[in-house]
Amino acid sequence: MRHRRLCGLQRPRDDARRARHEARLRGRGRSEDELAFLRDGGEFRNLLLVEQPNGNFADTIARQFYFDQWHLLLLAALESSADARVAAIAAKASKEVAYHAGRSADWVTRLGDGTAESQTKMQAALGDFWTYTGEMFEPDAVEMALIESGIAADVRALRAPWLSAIRAVCGEATLEVPDGDWMQGANARGCKQGVHTEHFGHLLAEMQYLQRAHPGAQW
């Protein structure tokens, strides 16, 4: 679970497909296991949002809700990728991610339209994680090159439909959509550049412990 959350993926099969594809593209002779378990923190690229702690249940749901809505849109766009393997992975993953997006949205509605306490906690969680959402829509130099070649999705184009989906769910849940403009990870100082929060080190230590303690161990 820690590894899947770290990579922003929802199920082991998709995790494995992506790891194998990454190993082929930039493994430099390293296997998918070596890329996952033997890289140092600065070599990982992910979103600041997904390495935040679980906190209470509302925190976990808010983080998953924001990510799921973005992930679903991203995969839909990647189905048109010029890279056939990327397009195939996106098409297979979309069905499962649609389930997760519906589930997290349902929990936002249930908590927001539930008791006074659950609504307060859900509203607070949405506000706390909002500052980590801007990075999802800011491509770095590598992404820009892939966008121009038709391989990657232009994440800038996902902001409007993402906001629309967030507003629709929050409206049903009687919750306010946060409106802060300042975002973590702005000005090329986020996870896309290998700059992580302090929480990432704890995730990585747990995920990599076995291989670090017993190099070459297999299962």
mmCIF file of the C-alpha atoms, coordinates in Angstrom:
data_MODEL
# 
_entry.id   MODEL 
# 
loop_
_atom_site.group_PDB 
_atom_site.id 
_atom_site.type_symbol 
_atom_site.label_atom_id 
_atom_site.label_alt_id 
_atom_site.label_comp_id 
_atom_site.label_asym_id 
_atom_site.label_entity_id 
_atom_site.label_seq_id 
_atom_site.pdbx_PDB_ins_code 
_atom_site.Cartn_x 
_atom_site.Cartn_y 
_atom_site.Cartn_z 
_atom_site.occupancy 
_atom_site.B_iso_or_equiv 
_atom_site.pdbx_formal_charge 
_atom_site.auth_seq_id 
_atom_site.auth_comp_id 
_atom_site.auth_asym_id 
_atom_site.auth_atom_id 
_atom_site.pdbx_PDB_model_num 
ATOM 1   C CA . MET A 1 1   ? 0.000   0.000   0.000   1.00 0.00 ? 1   MET A CA 1 
ATOM 2   C CA . ARG A 1 2   ? 2.795   2.424   0.834   1.00 0.00 ? 2   ARG A CA 1 
ATOM 3   C CA . HIS A 1 3   ? 4.461   1.829   -2.525  1.00 0.00 ? 3   HIS A CA 1 
ATOM 4   C CA . ARG A 1 4   ? 1.210   2.206   -4.461  1.00 0.00 ? 4   ARG A CA 1 
ATOM 5   C CA . ARG A 1 5   ? 0.340   5.437   -2.690  1.00 0.00 ? 5   ARG A CA 1 
ATOM 6   C CA . LEU A 1 6   ? 3.818   6.781   -3.291  1.00 0.00 ? 6   LEU A CA 1 
ATOM 7   C CA . CYS A 1 7   ? 3.613   6.201   -7.013  1.00 0.00 ? 7   CYS A CA 1 
ATOM 8   C CA . GLY A 1 8   ? 0.064   7.461   -7.255  1.00 0.00 ? 8   GLY A CA 1 
ATOM 9   C CA . LEU A 1 9   ? -1.286  4.192   -8.581  1.00 0.00 ? 9   LEU A CA 1 
ATOM 10  C CA . GLN A 1 10  ? -4.300  2.235   -7.478  1.00 0.00 ? 10  GLN A CA 1 
ATOM 11  C CA . ARG A 1 11  ? -3.598  -1.442  -8.005  1.00 0.00 ? 11  ARG A CA 1 
ATOM 12  C CA . PRO A 1 12  ? -0.590  -3.773  -8.131  1.00 0.00 ? 12  PRO A CA 1 
ATOM 13  C CA . ARG A 1 13  ? -0.993  -4.793  -11.777 1.00 0.00 ? 13  ARG A CA 1 
ATOM 14  C CA . ASP A 1 14  ? -0.930  -1.181  -12.999 1.00 0.00 ? 14  ASP A CA 1 
ATOM 15  C CA . ASP A 1 15  ? 1.958   -0.490  -10.626 1.00 0.00 ? 15  ASP A CA 1 
ATOM 16  C CA . ALA A 1 16  ? 3.930   -3.362  -12.174 1.00 0.00 ? 16  ALA A CA 1 
ATOM 17  C CA . ARG A 1 17  ? 3.161   -2.274  -15.748 1.00 0.00 ? 17  ARG A CA 1 
ATOM 18  C CA . ARG A 1 18  ? 4.334   1.236   -15.054 1.00 0.00 ? 18  ARG A CA 1 
ATOM 19  C CA . ALA A 1 19  ? 7.460   0.048   -13.243 1.00 0.00 ? 19  ALA A CA 1 
ATOM 20  C CA . ARG A 1 20  ? 8.429   -2.254  -16.136 1.00 0.00 ? 20  ARG A CA 1 
ATOM 21  C CA . HIS A 1 21  ? 7.837   0.543   -18.656 1.00 0.00 ? 21  HIS A CA 1 
ATOM 22  C CA . GLU A 1 22  ? 9.915   2.985   -16.602 1.00 0.00 ? 22  GLU A CA 1 
ATOM 23  C CA . ALA A 1 23  ? 12.710  0.429   -16.290 1.00 0.00 ? 23  ALA A CA 1 
ATOM 24  C CA . ARG A 1 24  ? 12.745  -0.015  -20.076 1.00 0.00 ? 24  ARG A CA 1 
ATOM 25  C CA . LEU A 1 25  ? 12.783  3.739   -20.703 1.00 0.00 ? 25  LEU A CA 1 
ATOM 26  C CA . ARG A 1 26  ? 15.324  4.934   -18.180 1.00 0.00 ? 26  ARG A CA 1 
ATOM 27  C CA . GLY A 1 27  ? 16.466  1.991   -16.106 1.00 0.00 ? 27  GLY A CA 1 
ATOM 28  C CA . ARG A 1 28  ? 20.070  2.146   -17.359 1.00 0.00 ? 28  ARG A CA 1 
ATOM 29  C CA . GLY A 1 29  ? 20.358  -1.582  -16.774 1.00 0.00 ? 29  GLY A CA 1 
ATOM 30  C CA . ARG A 1 30  ? 18.321  -1.558  -13.552 1.00 0.00 ? 30  ARG A CA 1 
ATOM 31  C CA . SER A 1 31  ? 15.228  -3.708  -13.057 1.00 0.00 ? 31  SER A CA 1 
ATOM 32  C CA . GLU A 1 32  ? 11.867  -2.391  -11.912 1.00 0.00 ? 32  GLU A CA 1 
ATOM 33  C CA . ASP A 1 33  ? 12.590  -3.653  -8.392  1.00 0.00 ? 33  ASP A CA 1 
ATOM 34  C CA . GLU A 1 34  ? 15.899  -1.817  -8.305  1.00 0.00 ? 34  GLU A CA 1 
ATOM 35  C CA . LEU A 1 35  ? 14.227  1.391   -9.464  1.00 0.00 ? 35  LEU A CA 1 
ATOM 36  C CA . ALA A 1 36  ? 11.647  1.098   -6.695  1.00 0.00 ? 36  ALA A CA 1 
ATOM 37  C CA . PHE A 1 37  ? 13.753  -0.158  -3.817  1.00 0.00 ? 37  PHE A CA 1 
ATOM 38  C CA . LEU A 1 38  ? 17.277  1.146   -4.401  1.00 0.00 ? 38  LEU A CA 1 
ATOM 39  C CA . ARG A 1 39  ? 16.830  4.706   -5.624  1.00 0.00 ? 39  ARG A CA 1 
ATOM 40  C CA . ASP A 1 40  ? 17.491  7.576   -3.248  1.00 0.00 ? 40  ASP A CA 1 
ATOM 41  C CA . GLY A 1 41  ? 14.748  10.085  -2.475  1.00 0.00 ? 41  GLY A CA 1 
ATOM 42  C CA . GLY A 1 42  ? 15.954  12.789  -4.850  1.00 0.00 ? 42  GLY A CA 1 
ATOM 43  C CA . GLU A 1 43  ? 15.589  10.433  -7.821  1.00 0.00 ? 43  GLU A CA 1 
ATOM 44  C CA . PHE A 1 44  ? 11.850  9.920   -7.281  1.00 0.00 ? 44  PHE A CA 1 
ATOM 45  C CA . ARG A 1 45  ? 9.290   11.999  -9.130  1.00 0.00 ? 45  ARG A CA 1 
ATOM 46  C CA . ASN A 1 46  ? 5.706   12.118  -7.878  1.00 0.00 ? 46  ASN A CA 1 
ATOM 47  C CA . LEU A 1 47  ? 3.231   14.688  -6.564  1.00 0.00 ? 47  LEU A CA 1 
ATOM 48  C CA . LEU A 1 48  ? 3.562   16.423  -3.223  1.00 0.00 ? 48  LEU A CA 1 
ATOM 49  C CA . LEU A 1 49  ? -0.081  15.581  -2.601  1.00 0.00 ? 49  LEU A CA 1 
ATOM 50  C CA . VAL A 1 50  ? 0.373   11.805  -2.538  1.00 0.00 ? 50  VAL A CA 1 
ATOM 51  C CA . GLU A 1 51  ? 3.182   11.774  0.025   1.00 0.00 ? 51  GLU A CA 1 
ATOM 52  C CA . GLN A 1 52  ? 1.165   13.580  2.698   1.00 0.00 ? 52  GLN A CA 1 
ATOM 53  C CA . PRO A 1 53  ? 0.292   11.583  5.853   1.00 0.00 ? 53  PRO A CA 1 
ATOM 54  C CA . ASN A 1 54  ? -3.041  9.828   6.203   1.00 0.00 ? 54  ASN A CA 1 
ATOM 55  C CA . GLY A 1 55  ? -4.090  11.831  9.280   1.00 0.00 ? 55  GLY A CA 1 
ATOM 56  C CA . ASN A 1 56  ? -7.714  11.222  10.172  1.00 0.00 ? 56  ASN A CA 1 
ATOM 57  C CA . PHE A 1 57  ? -10.198 9.576   7.817   1.00 0.00 ? 57  PHE A CA 1 
ATOM 58  C CA . ALA A 1 58  ? -11.315 12.892  6.340   1.00 0.00 ? 58  ALA A CA 1 
ATOM 59  C CA . ASP A 1 59  ? -7.671  13.730  5.564   1.00 0.00 ? 59  ASP A CA 1 
ATOM 60  C CA . THR A 1 60  ? -7.198  10.424  3.765   1.00 0.00 ? 60  THR A CA 1 
ATOM 61  C CA . ILE A 1 61  ? -10.379 10.921  1.755   1.00 0.00 ? 61  ILE A CA 1 
ATOM 62  C CA . ALA A 1 62  ? -9.574  14.528  0.811   1.00 0.00 ? 62  ALA A CA 1 
ATOM 63  C CA . ARG A 1 63  ? -6.133  13.583  -0.467  1.00 0.00 ? 63  ARG A CA 1 
ATOM 64  C CA . GLN A 1 64  ? -7.541  10.630  -2.423  1.00 0.00 ? 64  GLN A CA 1 
ATOM 65  C CA . PHE A 1 65  ? -10.465 12.669  -3.767  1.00 0.00 ? 65  PHE A CA 1 
ATOM 66  C CA . TYR A 1 66  ? -8.270  15.412  -5.206  1.00 0.00 ? 66  TYR A CA 1 
ATOM 67  C CA . PHE A 1 67  ? -5.882  12.900  -6.722  1.00 0.00 ? 67  PHE A CA 1 
ATOM 68  C CA . ASP A 1 68  ? -8.521  10.515  -8.094  1.00 0.00 ? 68  ASP A CA 1 
ATOM 69  C CA . GLN A 1 69  ? -10.362 13.240  -9.992  1.00 0.00 ? 69  GLN A CA 1 
ATOM 70  C CA . TRP A 1 70  ? -7.080  14.399  -11.557 1.00 0.00 ? 70  TRP A CA 1 
ATOM 71  C CA . HIS A 1 71  ? -5.856  10.854  -12.215 1.00 0.00 ? 71  HIS A CA 1 
ATOM 72  C CA . LEU A 1 72  ? -9.054  9.929   -14.048 1.00 0.00 ? 72  LEU A CA 1 
ATOM 73  C CA . LEU A 1 73  ? -8.737  12.946  -16.357 1.00 0.00 ? 73  LEU A CA 1 
ATOM 74  C CA . LEU A 1 74  ? -5.047  12.281  -16.911 1.00 0.00 ? 74  LEU A CA 1 
ATOM 75  C CA . LEU A 1 75  ? -5.604  8.674   -17.944 1.00 0.00 ? 75  LEU A CA 1 
ATOM 76  C CA . ALA A 1 76  ? -8.401  9.664   -20.322 1.00 0.00 ? 76  ALA A CA 1 
ATOM 77  C CA . ALA A 1 77  ? -6.010  12.069  -22.031 1.00 0.00 ? 77  ALA A CA 1 
ATOM 78  C CA . LEU A 1 78  ? -3.178  9.510   -22.086 1.00 0.00 ? 78  LEU A CA 1 
ATOM 79  C CA . GLU A 1 79  ? -5.359  7.051   -23.976 1.00 0.00 ? 79  GLU A CA 1 
ATOM 80  C CA . SER A 1 80  ? -4.559  9.229   -27.008 1.00 0.00 ? 80  SER A CA 1 
ATOM 81  C CA . SER A 1 81  ? -0.791  9.114   -26.401 1.00 0.00 ? 81  SER A CA 1 
ATOM 82  C CA . ALA A 1 82  ? 1.509   8.667   -29.372 1.00 0.00 ? 82  ALA A CA 1 
ATOM 83  C CA . ASP A 1 83  ? 3.263   5.949   -27.370 1.00 0.00 ? 83  ASP A CA 1 
ATOM 84  C CA . ALA A 1 84  ? 1.167   2.821   -27.867 1.00 0.00 ? 84  ALA A CA 1 
ATOM 85  C CA . ARG A 1 85  ? 2.344   1.266   -24.598 1.00 0.00 ? 85  ARG A CA 1 
ATOM 86  C CA . VAL A 1 86  ? 1.416   4.377   -22.587 1.00 0.00 ? 86  VAL A CA 1 
ATOM 87  C CA . ALA A 1 87  ? -1.981  4.495   -24.279 1.00 0.00 ? 87  ALA A CA 1 
ATOM 88  C CA . ALA A 1 88  ? -2.606  0.819   -23.513 1.00 0.00 ? 88  ALA A CA 1 
ATOM 89  C CA . ILE A 1 89  ? -1.653  1.183   -19.837 1.00 0.00 ? 89  ILE A CA 1 
ATOM 90  C CA . ALA A 1 90  ? -3.913  4.233   -19.529 1.00 0.00 ? 90  ALA A CA 1 
ATOM 91  C CA . ALA A 1 91  ? -6.856  2.433   -21.145 1.00 0.00 ? 91  ALA A CA 1 
ATOM 92  C CA . LYS A 1 92  ? -6.536  -0.563  -18.814 1.00 0.00 ? 92  LYS A CA 1 
ATOM 93  C CA . ALA A 1 93  ? -6.104  1.586   -15.716 1.00 0.00 ? 93  ALA A CA 1 
ATOM 94  C CA . SER A 1 94  ? -9.004  3.952   -16.447 1.00 0.00 ? 94  SER A CA 1 
ATOM 95  C CA . LYS A 1 95  ? -11.719 1.491   -15.484 1.00 0.00 ? 95  LYS A CA 1 
ATOM 96  C CA . GLU A 1 96  ? -10.220 0.797   -12.065 1.00 0.00 ? 96  GLU A CA 1 
ATOM 97  C CA . VAL A 1 97  ? -9.452  4.465   -11.416 1.00 0.00 ? 97  VAL A CA 1 
ATOM 98  C CA . ALA A 1 98  ? -13.048 5.376   -12.303 1.00 0.00 ? 98  ALA A CA 1 
ATOM 99  C CA . TYR A 1 99  ? -14.147 3.131   -9.446  1.00 0.00 ? 99  TYR A CA 1 
ATOM 100 C CA . HIS A 1 100 ? -11.745 4.804   -7.028  1.00 0.00 ? 100 HIS A CA 1 
ATOM 101 C CA . ALA A 1 101 ? -12.819 8.268   -8.164  1.00 0.00 ? 101 ALA A CA 1 
ATOM 102 C CA . GLY A 1 102 ? -16.450 7.400   -7.546  1.00 0.00 ? 102 GLY A CA 1 
ATOM 103 C CA . ARG A 1 103 ? -15.681 5.876   -4.161  1.00 0.00 ? 103 ARG A CA 1 
ATOM 104 C CA . SER A 1 104 ? -13.679 8.827   -2.822  1.00 0.00 ? 104 SER A CA 1 
ATOM 105 C CA . ALA A 1 105 ? -16.273 11.288  -4.154  1.00 0.00 ? 105 ALA A CA 1 
ATOM 106 C CA . ASP A 1 106 ? -18.992 9.293   -2.420  1.00 0.00 ? 106 ASP A CA 1 
ATOM 107 C CA . TRP A 1 107 ? -17.128 9.499   0.886   1.00 0.00 ? 107 TRP A CA 1 
ATOM 108 C CA . VAL A 1 108 ? -16.691 13.255  0.516   1.00 0.00 ? 108 VAL A CA 1 
ATOM 109 C CA . THR A 1 109 ? -20.439 13.541  0.068   1.00 0.00 ? 109 THR A CA 1 
ATOM 110 C CA . ARG A 1 110 ? -21.227 11.255  2.990   1.00 0.00 ? 110 ARG A CA 1 
ATOM 111 C CA . LEU A 1 111 ? -18.888 13.071  5.360   1.00 0.00 ? 111 LEU A CA 1 
ATOM 112 C CA . GLY A 1 112 ? -19.804 16.554  4.168   1.00 0.00 ? 112 GLY A CA 1 
ATOM 113 C CA . ASP A 1 113 ? -23.530 15.907  4.332   1.00 0.00 ? 113 ASP A CA 1 
ATOM 114 C CA . GLY A 1 114 ? -23.299 13.852  7.519   1.00 0.00 ? 114 GLY A CA 1 
ATOM 115 C CA . THR A 1 115 ? -22.943 15.008  11.093  1.00 0.00 ? 115 THR A CA 1 
ATOM 116 C CA . ALA A 1 116 ? -21.694 18.416  12.166  1.00 0.00 ? 116 ALA A CA 1 
ATOM 117 C CA . GLU A 1 117 ? -18.397 16.843  13.223  1.00 0.00 ? 117 GLU A CA 1 
ATOM 118 C CA . SER A 1 118 ? -17.865 14.937  9.984   1.00 0.00 ? 118 SER A CA 1 
ATOM 119 C CA . GLN A 1 119 ? -18.653 18.043  7.941   1.00 0.00 ? 119 GLN A CA 1 
ATOM 120 C CA . THR A 1 120 ? -16.216 20.146  9.956   1.00 0.00 ? 120 THR A CA 1 
ATOM 121 C CA . LYS A 1 121 ? -13.442 17.586  9.535   1.00 0.00 ? 121 LYS A CA 1 
ATOM 122 C CA . MET A 1 122 ? -14.111 17.115  5.836   1.00 0.00 ? 122 MET A CA 1 
ATOM 123 C CA . GLN A 1 123 ? -14.098 20.851  5.208   1.00 0.00 ? 123 GLN A CA 1 
ATOM 124 C CA . ALA A 1 124 ? -10.850 21.253  7.140   1.00 0.00 ? 124 ALA A CA 1 
ATOM 125 C CA . ALA A 1 125 ? -9.213  18.411  5.227   1.00 0.00 ? 125 ALA A CA 1 
ATOM 126 C CA . LEU A 1 126 ? -10.173 19.885  1.862   1.00 0.00 ? 126 LEU A CA 1 
ATOM 127 C CA . GLY A 1 127 ? -8.593  23.154  2.927   1.00 0.00 ? 127 GLY A CA 1 
ATOM 128 C CA . ASP A 1 128 ? -5.439  21.550  4.277   1.00 0.00 ? 128 ASP A CA 1 
ATOM 129 C CA . PHE A 1 129 ? -4.679  19.604  1.093   1.00 0.00 ? 129 PHE A CA 1 
ATOM 130 C CA . TRP A 1 130 ? -5.724  22.308  -1.356  1.00 0.00 ? 130 TRP A CA 1 
ATOM 131 C CA . THR A 1 131 ? -2.277  23.894  -1.316  1.00 0.00 ? 131 THR A CA 1 
ATOM 132 C CA . TYR A 1 132 ? -0.798  20.706  -2.791  1.00 0.00 ? 132 TYR A CA 1 
ATOM 133 C CA . THR A 1 133 ? -3.098  20.553  -5.832  1.00 0.00 ? 133 THR A CA 1 
ATOM 134 C CA . GLY A 1 134 ? -1.488  23.241  -7.979  1.00 0.00 ? 134 GLY A CA 1 
ATOM 135 C CA . GLU A 1 135 ? 1.513   21.084  -8.818  1.00 0.00 ? 135 GLU A CA 1 
ATOM 136 C CA . MET A 1 136 ? -0.741  18.655  -10.692 1.00 0.00 ? 136 MET A CA 1 
ATOM 137 C CA . PHE A 1 137 ? -1.303  21.240  -13.413 1.00 0.00 ? 137 PHE A CA 1 
ATOM 138 C CA . GLU A 1 138 ? 2.246   22.617  -13.797 1.00 0.00 ? 138 GLU A CA 1 
ATOM 139 C CA . PRO A 1 139 ? 4.340   20.679  -16.325 1.00 0.00 ? 139 PRO A CA 1 
ATOM 140 C CA . ASP A 1 140 ? 8.100   20.692  -15.927 1.00 0.00 ? 140 ASP A CA 1 
ATOM 141 C CA . ALA A 1 141 ? 10.633  20.769  -18.764 1.00 0.00 ? 141 ALA A CA 1 
ATOM 142 C CA . VAL A 1 142 ? 10.551  16.990  -19.239 1.00 0.00 ? 142 VAL A CA 1 
ATOM 143 C CA . GLU A 1 143 ? 6.758   16.949  -19.405 1.00 0.00 ? 143 GLU A CA 1 
ATOM 144 C CA . MET A 1 144 ? 6.755   19.831  -21.878 1.00 0.00 ? 144 MET A CA 1 
ATOM 145 C CA . ALA A 1 145 ? 9.044   17.908  -24.223 1.00 0.00 ? 145 ALA A CA 1 
ATOM 146 C CA . LEU A 1 146 ? 6.785   14.838  -23.957 1.00 0.00 ? 146 LEU A CA 1 
ATOM 147 C CA . ILE A 1 147 ? 3.678   16.969  -24.499 1.00 0.00 ? 147 ILE A CA 1 
ATOM 148 C CA . GLU A 1 148 ? 5.181   18.469  -27.647 1.00 0.00 ? 148 GLU A CA 1 
ATOM 149 C CA . SER A 1 149 ? 5.989   14.998  -28.956 1.00 0.00 ? 149 SER A CA 1 
ATOM 150 C CA . GLY A 1 150 ? 2.435   13.803  -28.297 1.00 0.00 ? 150 GLY A CA 1 
ATOM 151 C CA . ILE A 1 151 ? 3.410   11.236  -25.674 1.00 0.00 ? 151 ILE A CA 1 
ATOM 152 C CA . ALA A 1 152 ? 2.285   12.978  -22.476 1.00 0.00 ? 152 ALA A CA 1 
ATOM 153 C CA . ALA A 1 153 ? -0.987  14.694  -21.656 1.00 0.00 ? 153 ALA A CA 1 
ATOM 154 C CA . ASP A 1 154 ? -0.984  18.470  -21.263 1.00 0.00 ? 154 ASP A CA 1 
ATOM 155 C CA . VAL A 1 155 ? -1.810  18.699  -17.568 1.00 0.00 ? 155 VAL A CA 1 
ATOM 156 C CA . ARG A 1 156 ? -2.559  22.423  -17.900 1.00 0.00 ? 156 ARG A CA 1 
ATOM 157 C CA . ALA A 1 157 ? -5.697  21.512  -19.831 1.00 0.00 ? 157 ALA A CA 1 
ATOM 158 C CA . LEU A 1 158 ? -6.937  19.341  -16.966 1.00 0.00 ? 158 LEU A CA 1 
ATOM 159 C CA . ARG A 1 159 ? -7.381  22.181  -14.466 1.00 0.00 ? 159 ARG A CA 1 
ATOM 160 C CA . ALA A 1 160 ? -10.797 23.379  -15.693 1.00 0.00 ? 160 ALA A CA 1 
ATOM 161 C CA . PRO A 1 161 ? -12.501 19.952  -15.860 1.00 0.00 ? 161 PRO A CA 1 
ATOM 162 C CA . TRP A 1 162 ? -10.889 19.002  -12.529 1.00 0.00 ? 162 TRP A CA 1 
ATOM 163 C CA . LEU A 1 163 ? -12.252 22.115  -10.835 1.00 0.00 ? 163 LEU A CA 1 
ATOM 164 C CA . SER A 1 164 ? -15.652 21.428  -12.343 1.00 0.00 ? 164 SER A CA 1 
ATOM 165 C CA . ALA A 1 165 ? -15.677 17.896  -10.912 1.00 0.00 ? 165 ALA A CA 1 
ATOM 166 C CA . ILE A 1 166 ? -14.496 19.099  -7.488  1.00 0.00 ? 166 ILE A CA 1 
ATOM 167 C CA . ARG A 1 167 ? -17.163 21.809  -7.362  1.00 0.00 ? 167 ARG A CA 1 
ATOM 168 C CA . ALA A 1 168 ? -19.915 19.395  -8.362  1.00 0.00 ? 168 ALA A CA 1 
ATOM 169 C CA . VAL A 1 169 ? -19.068 16.928  -5.582  1.00 0.00 ? 169 VAL A CA 1 
ATOM 170 C CA . CYS A 1 170 ? -18.543 19.640  -2.963  1.00 0.00 ? 170 CYS A CA 1 
ATOM 171 C CA . GLY A 1 171 ? -21.846 21.246  -3.897  1.00 0.00 ? 171 GLY A CA 1 
ATOM 172 C CA . GLU A 1 172 ? -23.670 17.967  -3.316  1.00 0.00 ? 172 GLU A CA 1 
ATOM 173 C CA . ALA A 1 173 ? -21.756 17.496  -0.068  1.00 0.00 ? 173 ALA A CA 1 
ATOM 174 C CA . THR A 1 174 ? -22.666 21.007  1.210   1.00 0.00 ? 174 THR A CA 1 
ATOM 175 C CA . LEU A 1 175 ? -18.958 21.857  1.361   1.00 0.00 ? 175 LEU A CA 1 
ATOM 176 C CA . GLU A 1 176 ? -17.057 24.925  0.202   1.00 0.00 ? 176 GLU A CA 1 
ATOM 177 C CA . VAL A 1 177 ? -14.329 24.584  -2.418  1.00 0.00 ? 177 VAL A CA 1 
ATOM 178 C CA . PRO A 1 178 ? -11.127 26.176  -1.068  1.00 0.00 ? 178 PRO A CA 1 
ATOM 179 C CA . ASP A 1 179 ? -9.978  29.241  -2.980  1.00 0.00 ? 179 ASP A CA 1 
ATOM 180 C CA . GLY A 1 180 ? -6.337  29.758  -1.963  1.00 0.00 ? 180 GLY A CA 1 
ATOM 181 C CA . ASP A 1 181 ? -4.007  30.702  -4.829  1.00 0.00 ? 181 ASP A CA 1 
ATOM 182 C CA . TRP A 1 182 ? -0.646  29.958  -3.195  1.00 0.00 ? 182 TRP A CA 1 
ATOM 183 C CA . MET A 1 183 ? 0.505   26.456  -3.979  1.00 0.00 ? 183 MET A CA 1 
ATOM 184 C CA . GLN A 1 184 ? 3.242   24.159  -2.719  1.00 0.00 ? 184 GLN A CA 1 
ATOM 185 C CA . GLY A 1 185 ? 5.621   23.020  -5.444  1.00 0.00 ? 185 GLY A CA 1 
ATOM 186 C CA . ALA A 1 186 ? 5.415   26.270  -7.414  1.00 0.00 ? 186 ALA A CA 1 
ATOM 187 C CA . ASN A 1 187 ? 8.428   27.867  -9.103  1.00 0.00 ? 187 ASN A CA 1 
ATOM 188 C CA . ALA A 1 188 ? 10.041  24.514  -9.862  1.00 0.00 ? 188 ALA A CA 1 
ATOM 189 C CA . ARG A 1 189 ? 10.389  23.589  -6.190  1.00 0.00 ? 189 ARG A CA 1 
ATOM 190 C CA . GLY A 1 190 ? 8.314   20.442  -5.922  1.00 0.00 ? 190 GLY A CA 1 
ATOM 191 C CA . CYS A 1 191 ? 8.396   16.694  -6.311  1.00 0.00 ? 191 CYS A CA 1 
ATOM 192 C CA . LYS A 1 192 ? 8.717   16.944  -10.082 1.00 0.00 ? 192 LYS A CA 1 
ATOM 193 C CA . GLN A 1 193 ? 12.184  18.339  -9.422  1.00 0.00 ? 193 GLN A CA 1 
ATOM 194 C CA . GLY A 1 194 ? 12.954  15.789  -6.704  1.00 0.00 ? 194 GLY A CA 1 
ATOM 195 C CA . VAL A 1 195 ? 12.201  18.218  -3.854  1.00 0.00 ? 195 VAL A CA 1 
ATOM 196 C CA . HIS A 1 196 ? 10.061  16.316  -1.356  1.00 0.00 ? 196 HIS A CA 1 
ATOM 197 C CA . THR A 1 197 ? 8.372   16.964  1.967   1.00 0.00 ? 197 THR A CA 1 
ATOM 198 C CA . GLU A 1 198 ? 9.752   15.453  5.148   1.00 0.00 ? 198 GLU A CA 1 
ATOM 199 C CA . HIS A 1 199 ? 7.044   12.780  4.982   1.00 0.00 ? 199 HIS A CA 1 
ATOM 200 C CA . PHE A 1 200 ? 8.573   11.220  1.877   1.00 0.00 ? 200 PHE A CA 1 
ATOM 201 C CA . GLY A 1 201 ? 11.619  9.978   3.745   1.00 0.00 ? 201 GLY A CA 1 
ATOM 202 C CA . HIS A 1 202 ? 9.451   7.995   6.159   1.00 0.00 ? 202 HIS A CA 1 
ATOM 203 C CA . LEU A 1 203 ? 7.520   6.389   3.287   1.00 0.00 ? 203 LEU A CA 1 
ATOM 204 C CA . LEU A 1 204 ? 10.713  5.510   1.449   1.00 0.00 ? 204 LEU A CA 1 
ATOM 205 C CA . ALA A 1 205 ? 12.398  4.063   4.531   1.00 0.00 ? 205 ALA A CA 1 
ATOM 206 C CA . GLU A 1 206 ? 9.466   1.728   5.140   1.00 0.00 ? 206 GLU A CA 1 
ATOM 207 C CA . MET A 1 207 ? 9.183   0.709   1.495   1.00 0.00 ? 207 MET A CA 1 
ATOM 208 C CA . GLN A 1 208 ? 12.895  0.077   0.973   1.00 0.00 ? 208 GLN A CA 1 
ATOM 209 C CA . TYR A 1 209 ? 13.818  -1.445  4.320   1.00 0.00 ? 209 TYR A CA 1 
ATOM 210 C CA . LEU A 1 210 ? 13.983  -5.083  3.223   1.00 0.00 ? 210 LEU A CA 1 
ATOM 211 C CA . GLN A 1 211 ? 16.190  -4.493  0.183   1.00 0.00 ? 211 GLN A CA 1 
ATOM 212 C CA . ARG A 1 212 ? 18.441  -2.101  2.087   1.00 0.00 ? 212 ARG A CA 1 
ATOM 213 C CA . ALA A 1 213 ? 18.838  -4.520  4.994   1.00 0.00 ? 213 ALA A CA 1 
ATOM 214 C CA . HIS A 1 214 ? 19.130  -7.664  2.824   1.00 0.00 ? 214 HIS A CA 1 
ATOM 215 C CA . PRO A 1 215 ? 20.484  -6.655  -0.613  1.00 0.00 ? 215 PRO A CA 1 
ATOM 216 C CA . GLY A 1 216 ? 19.357  -8.930  -3.416  1.00 0.00 ? 216 GLY A CA 1 
ATOM 217 C CA . ALA A 1 217 ? 16.566  -10.564 -1.429  1.00 0.00 ? 217 ALA A CA 1 
ATOM 218 C CA . GLN A 1 218 ? 13.822  -11.922 -3.686  1.00 0.00 ? 218 GLN A CA 1 
ATOM 219 C CA . TRP A 1 219 ? 10.237  -12.982 -3.087  1.00 0.00 ? 219 TRP A CA 1 
# 
